[in-house]
């Protein structure tokens, strides 16, 4: 699906559409100019001349893209974007919204990077190649996949030893310290959940690599430091920062599911509460203002670690407390606090 979208919206197709539009407009203006005189004719002739230059540049870009001369093509595209920004400063552009200017700046940074590294462009919103698709899965699939799958599997696994509506825990009949047995159980659940995530990563990477190529770890991604301040970083740097945070956040979520399970002691009820808390936060971050304001203090937010590292989520909800540093602090603290909660709950159950 990503591949179809990328093909349909390829740069060559889009630029060719612009060329065709220019040609049609040129024909119309060249017809009109013959009926004019004086300053109006001079002004229109100037417009026609600029339009011809623009059409010629676009043809050169298409030619460079078709011959895979990436450095040349993206240097020309960067120059075109720079012209648009200069026109904007003079108030000569038709589109002057902040979103439009922001998009042009993003493209300018990407094109300059691609030109200097002689690298092919790939839309990061519709990635298809190995490592790029790996990053896309980490950002768009893993948070929801992990929550849905792990909530179901872990709830059943953590409560498999409970009998008589949660009154009897058969694990307590096995010799050994109860807290040790429970942490072994938690660890098995965490390992199983992480293996399921790893399998999804591997399948995604291998299938994308086999079909469309491995991609490039040096591929540039936009990183926001404030709403309109941005720079580019290679994918490798972002993955090295985001994956450890995502791993810690997954562990924290598994501990949360365990605590919910032993408190509720009913599979269906525990599953409902787990999904309500986890998916409620994940979806609420995008839509609910109260959750957005405190999202930086909610550990499950950092499952979407790639959006945290690139600053896209912080920019979207205008909460730049969401950062890598805050993420490590919040998630690590949550693991410690949840582990303490597990110890207290097991001691309370043992006393009872």
PDB file of N, CA and C in Angstrom, residues 163-211:
ATOM      1  N   UNK A 163      -8.004 -19.292  40.411  1.00  0.00           N
ATOM      2  CA  UNK A 163      -9.195 -20.140  40.390  1.00  0.00           C
ATOM      3  C   UNK A 163     -10.276 -19.528  41.288  1.00  0.00           C
ATOM      4  N   UNK A 164     -11.497 -19.987  41.094  1.00  0.00           N
ATOM      5  CA  UNK A 164     -12.646 -19.548  41.922  1.00  0.00           C
ATOM      6  C   UNK A 164     -12.777 -18.032  41.920  1.00  0.00           C
ATOM      7  N   UNK A 165     -12.831 -17.483  40.709  1.00  0.00           N
ATOM      8  CA  UNK A 165     -12.998 -16.027  40.526  1.00  0.00           C
ATOM      9  C   UNK A 165     -11.923 -15.203  41.234  1.00  0.00           C
ATOM     10  N   UNK A 166     -10.701 -15.703  41.189  1.00  0.00           N
ATOM     11  CA  UNK A 166      -9.571 -14.945  41.724  1.00  0.00           C
ATOM     12  C   UNK A 166      -9.328 -15.124  43.201  1.00  0.00           C
ATOM     13  N   UNK A 167     -10.082 -16.022  43.846  1.00  0.00           N
ATOM     14  CA  UNK A 167      -9.887 -16.226  45.284  1.00  0.00           C
ATOM     15  C   UNK A 167      -8.637 -17.058  45.554  1.00  0.00           C
ATOM     16  N   UNK A 168      -8.408 -18.062  44.717  1.00  0.00           N
ATOM     17  CA  UNK A 168      -7.273 -18.973  44.909  1.00  0.00           C
ATOM     18  C   UNK A 168      -6.236 -18.749  43.810  1.00  0.00           C
ATOM     19  N   UNK A 169      -4.976 -18.609  44.218  1.00  0.00           N
ATOM     20  CA  UNK A 169      -3.855 -18.502  43.284  1.00  0.00           C
ATOM     21  C   UNK A 169      -3.018 -19.763  43.424  1.00  0.00           C
ATOM     22  N   UNK A 170      -3.089 -20.648  42.435  1.00  0.00           N
ATOM     23  CA  UNK A 170      -2.384 -21.935  42.530  1.00  0.00           C
ATOM     24  C   UNK A 170      -0.873 -21.762  42.547  1.00  0.00           C
ATOM     25  N   UNK A 171      -0.362 -20.625  42.070  1.00  0.00           N
ATOM     26  CA  UNK A 171       1.086 -20.387  42.133  1.00  0.00           C
ATOM     27  C   UNK A 171       1.584 -20.332  43.573  1.00  0.00           C
ATOM     28  N   UNK A 172       0.703 -19.903  44.473  1.00  0.00           N
ATOM     29  CA  UNK A 172       1.105 -19.781  45.880  1.00  0.00           C
ATOM     30  C   UNK A 172       1.310 -21.149  46.518  1.00  0.00           C
ATOM     31  N   UNK A 173       0.800 -22.215  45.873  1.00  0.00           N
ATOM     32  CA  UNK A 173       0.960 -23.563  46.406  1.00  0.00           C
ATOM     33  C   UNK A 173       2.294 -24.184  46.028  1.00  0.00           C
ATOM     34  N   UNK A 174       2.978 -23.551  45.062  1.00  0.00           N
ATOM     35  CA  UNK A 174       4.280 -24.048  44.625  1.00  0.00           C
ATOM     36  C   UNK A 174       5.338 -23.579  45.624  1.00  0.00           C
ATOM     37  N   UNK A 175       6.249 -24.476  46.042  1.00  0.00           N
ATOM     38  CA  UNK A 175       7.289 -24.085  47.010  1.00  0.00           C
ATOM     39  C   UNK A 175       8.162 -22.942  46.475  1.00  0.00           C
ATOM     40  N   UNK A 176       8.604 -22.094  47.377  1.00  0.00           N
ATOM     41  CA  UNK A 176       9.453 -20.970  46.989  1.00  0.00           C
ATOM     42  C   UNK A 176       8.838 -19.649  47.416  1.00  0.00           C
ATOM     43  N   UNK A 177       9.661 -18.608  47.400  1.00  0.00           N
ATOM     44  CA  UNK A 177       9.192 -17.284  47.772  1.00  0.00           C
ATOM     45  C   UNK A 177       8.197 -16.772  46.743  1.00  0.00           C
ATOM     46  N   UNK A 178       7.084 -16.269  47.232  1.00  0.00           N
ATOM     47  CA  UNK A 178       6.019 -15.810  46.341  1.00  0.00           C
ATOM     48  C   UNK A 178       6.478 -14.656  45.447  1.00  0.00           C
ATOM     49  N   UNK A 179       7.235 -13.696  46.032  1.00  0.00           N
ATOM     50  CA  UNK A 179       7.663 -12.544  45.253  1.00  0.00           C
ATOM     51  C   UNK A 179       8.602 -12.955  44.131  1.00  0.00           C
ATOM     52  N   UNK A 180       9.446 -13.962  44.391  1.00  0.00           N
ATOM     53  CA  UNK A 180      10.363 -14.465  43.355  1.00  0.00           C
ATOM     54  C   UNK A 180       9.572 -15.093  42.223  1.00  0.00           C
ATOM     55  N   UNK A 181       8.566 -15.892  42.581  1.00  0.00           N
ATOM     56  CA  UNK A 181       7.732 -16.538  41.562  1.00  0.00           C
ATOM     57  C   UNK A 181       7.000 -15.500  40.717  1.00  0.00           C
ATOM     58  N   UNK A 182       6.528 -14.441  41.365  1.00  0.00           N
ATOM     59  CA  UNK A 182       5.780 -13.422  40.628  1.00  0.00           C
ATOM     60  C   UNK A 182       6.675 -12.639  39.669  1.00  0.00           C
ATOM     61  N   UNK A 183       7.897 -12.324  40.113  1.00  0.00           N
ATOM     62  CA  UNK A 183       8.801 -11.591  39.228  1.00  0.00           C
ATOM     63  C   UNK A 183       9.279 -12.472  38.060  1.00  0.00           C
ATOM     64  N   UNK A 184       9.403 -13.778  38.312  1.00  0.00           N
ATOM     65  CA  UNK A 184       9.710 -14.696  37.205  1.00  0.00           C
ATOM     66  C   UNK A 184       8.560 -14.690  36.204  1.00  0.00           C
ATOM     67  N   UNK A 185       7.340 -14.697  36.734  1.00  0.00           N
ATOM     68  CA  UNK A 185       6.146 -14.670  35.876  1.00  0.00           C
ATOM     69  C   UNK A 185       6.082 -13.382  35.064  1.00  0.00           C
ATOM     70  N   UNK A 186       6.371 -12.274  35.728  1.00  0.00           N
ATOM     71  CA  UNK A 186       6.386 -10.979  35.030  1.00  0.00           C
ATOM     72  C   UNK A 186       7.449 -10.974  33.940  1.00  0.00           C
ATOM     73  N   UNK A 187       8.631 -11.498  34.287  1.00  0.00           N
ATOM     74  CA  UNK A 187       9.749 -11.514  33.327  1.00  0.00           C
ATOM     75  C   UNK A 187       9.411 -12.348  32.104  1.00  0.00           C
ATOM     76  N   UNK A 188       8.773 -13.500  32.316  1.00  0.00           N
ATOM     77  CA  UNK A 188       8.365 -14.353  31.194  1.00  0.00           C
ATOM     78  C   UNK A 188       7.377 -13.606  30.299  1.00  0.00           C
ATOM     79  N   UNK A 189       6.419 -12.910  30.926  1.00  0.00           N
ATOM     80  CA  UNK A 189       5.446 -12.132  30.156  1.00  0.00           C
ATOM     81  C   UNK A 189       6.102 -11.026  29.351  1.00  0.00           C
ATOM     82  N   UNK A 190       7.061 -10.320  29.980  1.00  0.00           N
ATOM     83  CA  UNK A 190       7.773  -9.243  29.283  1.00  0.00           C
ATOM     84  C   UNK A 190       8.564  -9.796  28.110  1.00  0.00           C
ATOM     85  N   UNK A 191       9.282 -10.899  28.348  1.00  0.00           N
ATOM     86  CA  UNK A 191      10.098 -11.504  27.283  1.00  0.00           C
ATOM     87  C   UNK A 191       9.214 -11.936  26.121  1.00  0.00           C
ATOM     88  N   UNK A 192       8.077 -12.556  26.439  1.00  0.00           N
ATOM     89  CA  UNK A 192       7.168 -13.008  25.388  1.00  0.00           C
ATOM     90  C   UNK A 192       6.641 -11.823  24.572  1.00  0.00           C
ATOM     91  N   UNK A 193       6.287 -10.745  25.262  1.00  0.00           N
ATOM     92  CA  UNK A 193       5.779  -9.550  24.573  1.00  0.00           C
ATOM     93  C   UNK A 193       6.853  -8.927  23.683  1.00  0.00           C
ATOM     94  N   UNK A 194       8.076  -8.843  24.209  1.00  0.00           N
ATOM     95  CA  UNK A 194       9.164  -8.251  23.433  1.00  0.00           C
ATOM     96  C   UNK A 194       9.508  -9.118  22.220  1.00  0.00           C
ATOM     97  N   UNK A 195       9.412 -10.443  22.383  1.00  0.00           N
ATOM     98  CA  UNK A 195       9.671 -11.340  21.249  1.00  0.00           C
ATOM     99  C   UNK A 195       8.633 -11.118  20.150  1.00  0.00           C
ATOM    100  N   UNK A 196       7.363 -10.910  20.552  1.00  0.00           N
ATOM    101  CA  UNK A 196       6.312 -10.665  19.553  1.00  0.00           C
ATOM    102  C   UNK A 196       6.568  -9.367  18.799  1.00  0.00           C
ATOM    103  N   UNK A 197       7.060  -8.329  19.523  1.00  0.00           N
ATOM    104  CA  UNK A 197       7.398  -7.055  18.884  1.00  0.00           C
ATOM    105  C   UNK A 197       8.602  -7.241  17.956  1.00  0.00           C
ATOM    106  N   UNK A 198       9.612  -7.968  18.432  1.00  0.00           N
ATOM    107  CA  UNK A 198      10.802  -8.223  17.627  1.00  0.00           C
ATOM    108  C   UNK A 198      10.448  -8.973  16.346  1.00  0.00           C
ATOM    109  N   UNK A 199       9.532  -9.930  16.450  1.00  0.00           N
ATOM    110  CA  UNK A 199       9.101 -10.688  15.258  1.00  0.00           C
ATOM    111  C   UNK A 199       8.441  -9.756  14.238  1.00  0.00           C
ATOM    112  N   UNK A 200       7.607  -8.836  14.737  1.00  0.00           N
ATOM    113  CA  UNK A 200       6.970  -7.878  13.827  1.00  0.00           C
ATOM    114  C   UNK A 200       8.020  -7.001  13.150  1.00  0.00           C
ATOM    115  N   UNK A 201       9.004  -6.537  13.924  1.00  0.00           N
ATOM    116  CA  UNK A 201      10.096  -5.743  13.360  1.00  0.00           C
ATOM    117  C   UNK A 201      10.828  -6.520  12.267  1.00  0.00           C
ATOM    118  N   UNK A 202      11.190  -7.768  12.574  1.00  0.00           N
ATOM    119  CA  UNK A 202      11.971  -8.571  11.633  1.00  0.00           C
ATOM    120  C   UNK A 202      11.181  -8.868  10.365  1.00  0.00           C
ATOM    121  N   UNK A 203       9.916  -9.242  10.524  1.00  0.00           N
ATOM    122  CA  UNK A 203       9.076  -9.527   9.353  1.00  0.00           C
ATOM    123  C   UNK A 203       8.933  -8.271   8.486  1.00  0.00           C
ATOM    124  N   UNK A 204       8.716  -7.131   9.122  1.00  0.00           N
ATOM    125  CA  UNK A 204       8.567  -5.874   8.382  1.00  0.00           C
ATOM    126  C   UNK A 204       9.841  -5.529   7.634  1.00  0.00           C
ATOM    127  N   UNK A 205      10.967  -5.614   8.324  1.00  0.00           N
ATOM    128  CA  UNK A 205      12.246  -5.253   7.718  1.00  0.00           C
ATOM    129  C   UNK A 205      12.614  -6.205   6.585  1.00  0.00           C
ATOM    130  N   UNK A 206      12.481  -7.508   6.832  1.00  0.00           N
ATOM    131  CA  UNK A 206      12.885  -8.505   5.827  1.00  0.00           C
ATOM    132  C   UNK A 206      11.996  -8.424   4.589  1.00  0.00           C
ATOM    133  N   UNK A 207      10.669  -8.325   4.798  1.00  0.00           N
ATOM    134  CA  UNK A 207       9.759  -8.272   3.647  1.00  0.00           C
ATOM    135  C   UNK A 207       9.965  -6.996   2.834  1.00  0.00           C
ATOM    136  N   UNK A 208      10.149  -5.844   3.514  1.00  0.00           N
ATOM    137  CA  UNK A 208      10.377  -4.581   2.801  1.00  0.00           C
ATOM    138  C   UNK A 208      11.706  -4.604   2.063  1.00  0.00           C
ATOM    139  N   UNK A 209      12.725  -5.167   2.692  1.00  0.00           N
ATOM    140  CA  UNK A 209      14.043  -5.262   2.059  1.00  0.00           C
ATOM    141  C   UNK A 209      13.990  -6.168   0.837  1.00  0.00           C
ATOM    142  N   UNK A 210      13.308  -7.297   0.967  1.00  0.00           N
ATOM    143  CA  UNK A 210      13.206  -8.261  -0.129  1.00  0.00           C
ATOM    144  C   UNK A 210      12.460  -7.661  -1.322  1.00  0.00           C
ATOM    145  N   UNK A 211      11.412  -6.900  -1.050  1.00  0.00           N
ATOM    146  CA  UNK A 211      10.580  -6.354  -2.130  1.00  0.00           C
ATOM    147  C   UNK A 211      11.130  -5.063  -2.733  1.00  0.00           C
TER     148      UNK A 211
END
